[in-house]
Amino acid sequence: MKILKKRYAMVIDTRSCIGCGDCVVACKTENKVPEGLCRDWVVQEISGTFPNLEMEHRSERCNHCENPPCVSSCPTGASYILDMTNITLVDEDKCTGCKACVASCPYDARFIMPEGYISKCTFCHHRLEEGLLPACVSTCPTICMYFGNLNNPFSKVSRLLRARKWKVLKPEAGTKPMVYYLV
Amino acid sequence: MSKMNRRDFIVISSAAVGAAGTALGSANQEASKVVIKKLAKTSPFYVNHDGKKTATFCEMCFWKCAAWVEKDEEGKPWKVTGNEIDHHCYGRLCTRGSGGLGSYLDEDRLKRPMIRVGKRGEQKFKEVSWDEAFSHIAKKLDKIKKEHGPEKVALFNHGTGGVFFKTLLKGYGTQMMTHPSYAQCRGPRDEAFKLTFGESVGSPERTDLAHSKCIVLMGAHIGENLHNSQVQDFGKAIDNRATIITVDPRFSVAASKSKYWLPLRPGTDMALVLAWINVLIEENIYCKSFVKDYCIGFDELTKHVKDKTPEWAYPITNIKPEIIRATAREMAKNAPASLVHPSRHVAWYGDDTQRLRSIAILNALLGNWGEKGGFYMSSKLQVGKYPHPPYPKPKYTWFDLIGDKFPFASTPPSSSIRDLTIEGHFKSWFVCATNLMQSLPDPRQTIKAIEQLDLLVVIDTMPAEITGWADVILPECTYLERYDELRVTAGKKTQVALRSPAFEAKWDTKPAWWIAKNLANKMGLEKFFPWTDIKEYLNYRLKTIGSSIEEMEKIGVKEVENKNPIYFQPGEKKIFKTPSKKVELFSKKLQDYGFDPLPNFTMPDQPEEGYYRLIYGRAPAHTFGKTVNNPILNELMPENVLWMNPQVAKNWGIKNKQRIKLKNQDGILSDNDIEVMVTERIRNDAVYLVHGFGHRAKKLSRAHGAGIDDQKLCTNIKVDPVMGATSFRTNFVTFELLS
């Protein structure tokens, strides 16, 4: 079988997300994210007036865009796309902490580590290599998060995006984000 | 929405009031730099190692999910994850479980045994050896036994290790055992379901949410309370497009997932339930076969609710008659896969057993008992007990002390033990893993009771408020550092889980079993602990289900065949464990004791002008007050905020994020101030905060002084005459603006 590039996507069902923050804690422990920083976070959006209200919870993170401005804006090549995937990563040895990528990211997904290099969500690439799901996906207690390869039409994420209405964040930025929200 | 602060974990954006995104969270970045440097070398390509996992079950809350603890390649504590086959968690831990490591890492933990040297409550202690601590306790207990009798000693317990102190004190000669999770939490529910169906719904609750087609939540904020498997089942119900009806004065997370949100006037739940029952009967849409075959008292019930129409309920509840009818029809349409959730913390108004009775009756009319999507049946799982000599028979128990007061209490209410202590009935308390200053209402009363004691022994991992009042503090190690009593579950699956130590116990902390056993030796009660160590004890018990520690350390959870089907079989004759062997819609038992045999609604007191009902709840990051100091979870939610309706805020001229103090109807002022969250998500006659904050214990470095403690403001307490539950929602607050 021909080896195809993997188009990794995360699909998050806002209907069942309860905004519990378990994804944040699981990521922080899995990836040893220092105190005070996080690679993923939860947004709660409320609209309407009492008693006609609506509320949406979204677990947000790096969108691992197919057109990543963080990579093209990086002057040292520290920001790069992992071969045969759409996962964007930071080579901390090459990173000078200039923050060009931070400024270019429309999702505010990047932050500077206390040591001076840039960090962010990696889609738990180290776990994928072992056949595991990202830490956030594997712990989510309402099972509202899905992860997989969009190049495989039979993957759960492909099927969900065919079956359900979805949105991405800031599509106007033209970054082709790969984190999808079912609505 | 506005751009968030990159260091916030939870961002709240309120489009409705046009307020900028409210940020909760953020923390200091100075600490733990050592860890960071190590991480720097491995991140982001941190590769998992094949180091061994340690089997445990979680102690972050009472759900006790089975889990694996992992160390990193340097042997340092790394993470805790769910055990795949466990039916409490299905392989996924919740926010608190995932943050469980924080309880081990917390530098504020109790470290060594201590004996009080200053005045009680002054918090002056000296560190002592375990032997000194045991001698001190043994001497005091011996004196109490000789002068007053062993029945003067009571145990307050909430936690897995408490069972060993039960053994100790029963061996000593007292049966005064209590846990605040009864009369301060789920007791009314358990007694109401026993009175109606002959058995309680258990814990984890036997609610088959995953298969329900219609779920009614009455103040149950599933999702904000993170009772793991229940939340997962709720998620499945959402996926299945179940109709969810949420009754709550607050637009809870569950309400946001609901087809119907009924923002009823607080305290009028029973009126709504009676109106629903009225609709089911009047429209003839109740489950007739179930009522005919299995219920008694239907005629009395019909008469009882005749005038409890939706129109009657409307001015009481503020829920429109057409909505009451529509929601009742939704329930009926989906029955028996239709479930009115019995909730968990239900000690609200002082007539809670009767309110839960109305909910039990409503469930009976939906015919969901033993049905898929309703309540599934309990199973049986016997794990052999390690034999020991019979306990001495006490001269009297709580039931003898109290006589006919609270006739349906199946276990002593902690609040009653407290009251009896104030009256001089007790000389010593053992308090194991429950911070009574936050788990009982009105801490002033708790202090008054403690002042009557000759000896207060506190066993805990954290220097919570109650430890400050102790005479002797015995530091327990955390669940990640100890073997413990087995977790035995007879739910959908019958499973046994092992807790084994992932790390060596820090400082001079010890497991509960070790503390109890060695104290027993000192007290001459060693015959009640006839095993050499916990492994022998556990192996004995595990052998009776064909397992061993060796096996359990590999698998964590052992499933034992469940011979009882979880649903009733077609044609099966159902027998209920009530006196009539039927479901008792009309309760003769209650009538015999002078209580309403069918639930009657009475309007609770309403707030005066300028006052608002204080309601409270849970947040997914915390378990009561016990996790607020956890370094990982504290980052997510370091303090609580006060929810306030925009109209109320406008009347008071209070701005979003302004800090205020609260004063209750008795003039009690909160210790601290609290940030106001102006939100459309709450009615204008109530305010809401998350319980467990406002710690006064200075040694809790993160939790101390952060947010407001609701218990201090709960000074108007009504007691449920049926079983002794204390009301927590009968208090009103007004605002003190800071100058």
GROMACS .gro file of N, CA and C in nm, chain B residues 195-260:
model
  198
  378LEU      N    1  -3.794   0.372   5.150
  378LEU     CA    2  -3.935   0.374   5.189
  378LEU      C    3  -4.025   0.339   5.071
  379THR      N    4  -3.986   0.378   4.951
  379THR     CA    5  -4.072   0.361   4.834
  379THR      C    6  -4.046   0.227   4.764
  380PHE      N    7  -3.918   0.202   4.732
  380PHE     CA    8  -3.883   0.083   4.654
  380PHE      C    9  -3.822  -0.029   4.740
  381GLY      N   10  -3.795   0.001   4.865
  381GLY     CA   11  -3.737  -0.101   4.953
  381GLY      C   12  -3.585  -0.107   4.948
  382GLU      N   13  -3.525  -0.025   4.864
  382GLU     CA   14  -3.378  -0.020   4.861
  382GLU      C   15  -3.333   0.115   4.806
  383SER      N   16  -3.211   0.151   4.841
  383SER     CA   17  -3.159   0.278   4.793
  383SER      C   18  -3.097   0.258   4.655
  384VAL      N   19  -3.060   0.370   4.593
  384VAL     CA   20  -3.006   0.360   4.456
  384VAL      C   21  -2.855   0.340   4.454
  385GLY      N   22  -2.793   0.336   4.572
  385GLY     CA   23  -2.653   0.299   4.580
  385GLY      C   24  -2.556   0.406   4.536
  386SER      N   25  -2.428   0.371   4.543
  386SER     CA   26  -2.322   0.460   4.499
  386SER      C   27  -2.211   0.376   4.439
  387PRO      N   28  -2.170   0.401   4.314
  387PRO     CA   29  -2.231   0.488   4.214
  387PRO      C   30  -2.379   0.455   4.192
  388GLU      N   31  -2.458   0.560   4.171
  388GLU     CA   32  -2.602   0.543   4.155
  388GLU      C   33  -2.633   0.448   4.040
  389ARG      N   34  -2.733   0.364   4.061
  389ARG     CA   35  -2.767   0.266   3.958
  389ARG      C   36  -2.862   0.327   3.854
  390THR      N   37  -2.820   0.436   3.797
  390THR     CA   38  -2.900   0.503   3.694
  390THR      C   39  -2.844   0.464   3.558
  391ASP      N   40  -2.930   0.414   3.472
  391ASP     CA   41  -2.886   0.364   3.342
  391ASP      C   42  -2.891   0.476   3.238
  392LEU      N   43  -2.823   0.587   3.269
  392LEU     CA   44  -2.831   0.707   3.186
  392LEU      C   45  -2.795   0.682   3.039
  393ALA      N   46  -2.697   0.593   3.019
  393ALA     CA   47  -2.650   0.572   2.882
  393ALA      C   48  -2.762   0.523   2.790
  394HIS      N   49  -2.861   0.459   2.849
  394HIS     CA   50  -2.971   0.407   2.768
  394HIS      C   51  -3.102   0.483   2.786
  395SER      N   52  -3.098   0.590   2.865
  395SER     CA   53  -3.221   0.666   2.888
  395SER      C   54  -3.257   0.746   2.764
  396LYS      N   55  -3.385   0.755   2.739
  396LYS     CA   56  -3.431   0.840   2.628
  396LYS      C   57  -3.479   0.974   2.679
  397CYS      N   58  -3.507   0.978   2.807
  397CYS     CA   59  -3.547   1.106   2.869
  397CYS      C   60  -3.486   1.111   3.009
  398ILE      N   61  -3.412   1.217   3.037
  398ILE     CA   62  -3.347   1.232   3.167
  398ILE      C   63  -3.394   1.363   3.230
  399VAL      N   64  -3.439   1.354   3.353
  399VAL     CA   65  -3.479   1.474   3.426
  399VAL      C   66  -3.379   1.496   3.538
  400LEU      N   67  -3.319   1.613   3.540
  400LEU     CA   68  -3.224   1.647   3.646
  400LEU      C   69  -3.286   1.757   3.732
  401MET      N   70  -3.292   1.733   3.862
  401MET     CA   71  -3.348   1.833   3.951
  401MET      C   72  -3.240   1.883   4.044
  402GLY      N   73  -3.173   1.987   4.002
  402GLY     CA   74  -3.062   2.039   4.082
  402GLY      C   75  -2.937   1.953   4.071
  403ALA      N   76  -2.947   1.842   4.002
  403ALA     CA   77  -2.829   1.757   3.983
  403ALA      C   78  -2.749   1.818   3.870
  404HIS      N   79  -2.628   1.865   3.900
  404HIS     CA   80  -2.551   1.932   3.796
  404HIS      C   81  -2.442   1.841   3.743
  405ILE      N   82  -2.487   1.735   3.677
  405ILE     CA   83  -2.394   1.639   3.617
  405ILE      C   84  -2.305   1.715   3.518
  406GLY      N   85  -2.178   1.692   3.528
  406GLY     CA   86  -2.084   1.766   3.443
  406GLY      C   87  -2.007   1.866   3.525
  407GLU      N   88  -2.079   1.935   3.614
  407GLU     CA   89  -2.008   2.020   3.710
  407GLU      C   90  -1.967   1.934   3.830
  408ASN      N   91  -2.055   1.842   3.871
  408ASN     CA   92  -2.005   1.734   3.956
  408ASN      C   93  -1.950   1.631   3.860
  409LEU      N   94  -1.830   1.590   3.882
  409LEU     CA   95  -1.767   1.499   3.784
  409LEU      C   96  -1.767   1.356   3.836
  410HIS      N   97  -1.885   1.302   3.858
  410HIS     CA   98  -1.893   1.162   3.900
  410HIS      C   99  -1.872   1.079   3.774
  411ASN      N  100  -1.755   1.027   3.764
  411ASN     CA  101  -1.697   0.986   3.636
  411ASN      C  102  -1.787   0.905   3.542
  412SER      N  103  -1.816   0.781   3.578
  412SER     CA  104  -1.892   0.698   3.483
  412SER      C  105  -2.030   0.759   3.456
  413GLN      N  106  -2.084   0.828   3.556
  413GLN     CA  107  -2.214   0.891   3.538
  413GLN      C  108  -2.206   1.003   3.434
  414VAL      N  109  -2.097   1.081   3.439
  414VAL     CA  110  -2.079   1.187   3.340
  414VAL      C  111  -2.060   1.125   3.202
  415GLN      N  112  -1.985   1.015   3.196
  415GLN     CA  113  -1.965   0.949   3.067
  415GLN      C  114  -2.098   0.897   3.012
  416ASP      N  115  -2.179   0.840   3.101
  416ASP     CA  116  -2.310   0.792   3.057
  416ASP      C  117  -2.399   0.908   3.012
  417PHE      N  118  -2.386   1.019   3.081
  417PHE     CA  119  -2.462   1.139   3.043
  417PHE      C  120  -2.418   1.184   2.903
  418GLY      N  121  -2.288   1.179   2.879
  418GLY     CA  122  -2.234   1.212   2.746
  418GLY      C  123  -2.293   1.121   2.639
  419LYS      N  124  -2.306   0.993   2.674
  419LYS     CA  125  -2.366   0.899   2.578
  419LYS      C  126  -2.511   0.935   2.552
  420ALA      N  127  -2.581   0.976   2.657
  420ALA     CA  128  -2.722   1.015   2.641
  420ALA      C  129  -2.733   1.136   2.548
  421ILE      N  130  -2.639   1.229   2.561
  421ILE     CA  131  -2.640   1.345   2.471
  421ILE      C  132  -2.617   1.298   2.327
  422ASP      N  133  -2.519   1.209   2.311
  422ASP     CA  134  -2.491   1.155   2.177
  422ASP      C  135  -2.614   1.083   2.120
  423ASN      N  136  -2.687   1.015   2.207
  423ASN     CA  137  -2.807   0.942   2.163
  423ASN      C  138  -2.927   1.033   2.142
  424ARG      N  139  -2.907   1.162   2.163
  424ARG     CA  140  -3.015   1.261   2.147
  424ARG      C  141  -3.130   1.237   2.244
  425ALA      N  142  -3.095   1.193   2.365
  425ALA     CA  143  -3.198   1.179   2.468
  425ALA      C  144  -3.257   1.318   2.499
  426THR      N  145  -3.382   1.320   2.537
  426THR     CA  146  -3.442   1.445   2.581
  426THR      C  147  -3.396   1.472   2.723
  427ILE      N  148  -3.333   1.585   2.742
  427ILE     CA  149  -3.286   1.619   2.876
  427ILE      C  150  -3.367   1.737   2.928
  428ILE      N  151  -3.416   1.721   3.049
  428ILE     CA  152  -3.496   1.826   3.114
  428ILE      C  153  -3.421   1.863   3.242
  429THR      N  154  -3.377   1.986   3.251
  429THR     CA  155  -3.301   2.026   3.369
  429THR      C  156  -3.376   2.131   3.449
  430VAL      N  157  -3.396   2.100   3.576
  430VAL     CA  158  -3.464   2.191   3.666
  430VAL      C  159  -3.359   2.251   3.757
  431ASP      N  160  -3.337   2.379   3.746
  431ASP     CA  161  -3.229   2.442   3.823
  431ASP      C  162  -3.247   2.593   3.816
  432PRO      N  163  -3.234   2.663   3.929
  432PRO     CA  164  -3.244   2.809   3.924
  432PRO      C  165  -3.127   2.871   3.847
  433ARG      N  166  -3.036   2.787   3.809
  433ARG     CA  167  -2.912   2.831   3.746
  433ARG      C  168  -2.899   2.760   3.612
  434PHE      N  169  -2.851   2.830   3.512
  434PHE     CA  170  -2.827   2.769   3.382
  434PHE      C  171  -2.697   2.688   3.392
  435SER      N  172  -2.712   2.567   3.444
  435SER     CA  173  -2.596   2.481   3.468
  435SER      C  174  -2.543   2.431   3.335
  436VAL      N  175  -2.430   2.364   3.340
  436VAL     CA  176  -2.376   2.303   3.218
  436VAL      C  177  -2.477   2.202   3.164
  437ALA      N  178  -2.536   2.125   3.256
  437ALA     CA  179  -2.637   2.027   3.212
  437ALA      C  180  -2.756   2.099   3.147
  438ALA      N  181  -2.793   2.214   3.203
  438ALA     CA  182  -2.905   2.289   3.145
  438ALA      C  183  -2.873   2.328   3.001
  439SER      N  184  -2.744   2.359   2.976
  439SER     CA  185  -2.707   2.400   2.841
  439SER      C  186  -2.711   2.283   2.742
  440LYS      N  187  -2.721   2.161   2.794
  440LYS     CA  188  -2.732   2.043   2.708
  440LYS      C  189  -2.877   1.998   2.696
  441SER      N  190  -2.969   2.075   2.752
  441SER     CA  191  -3.105   2.026   2.769
  441SER      C  192  -3.200   2.081   2.664
  442LYS      N  193  -3.301   2.000   2.635
  442LYS     CA  194  -3.410   2.048   2.549
  442LYS      C  195  -3.494   2.147   2.629
  443TYR      N  196  -3.514   2.117   2.757
  443TYR     CA  197  -3.590   2.207   2.844
  443TYR      C  198  -3.506   2.249   2.963
   0.00000   0.00000   0.00000
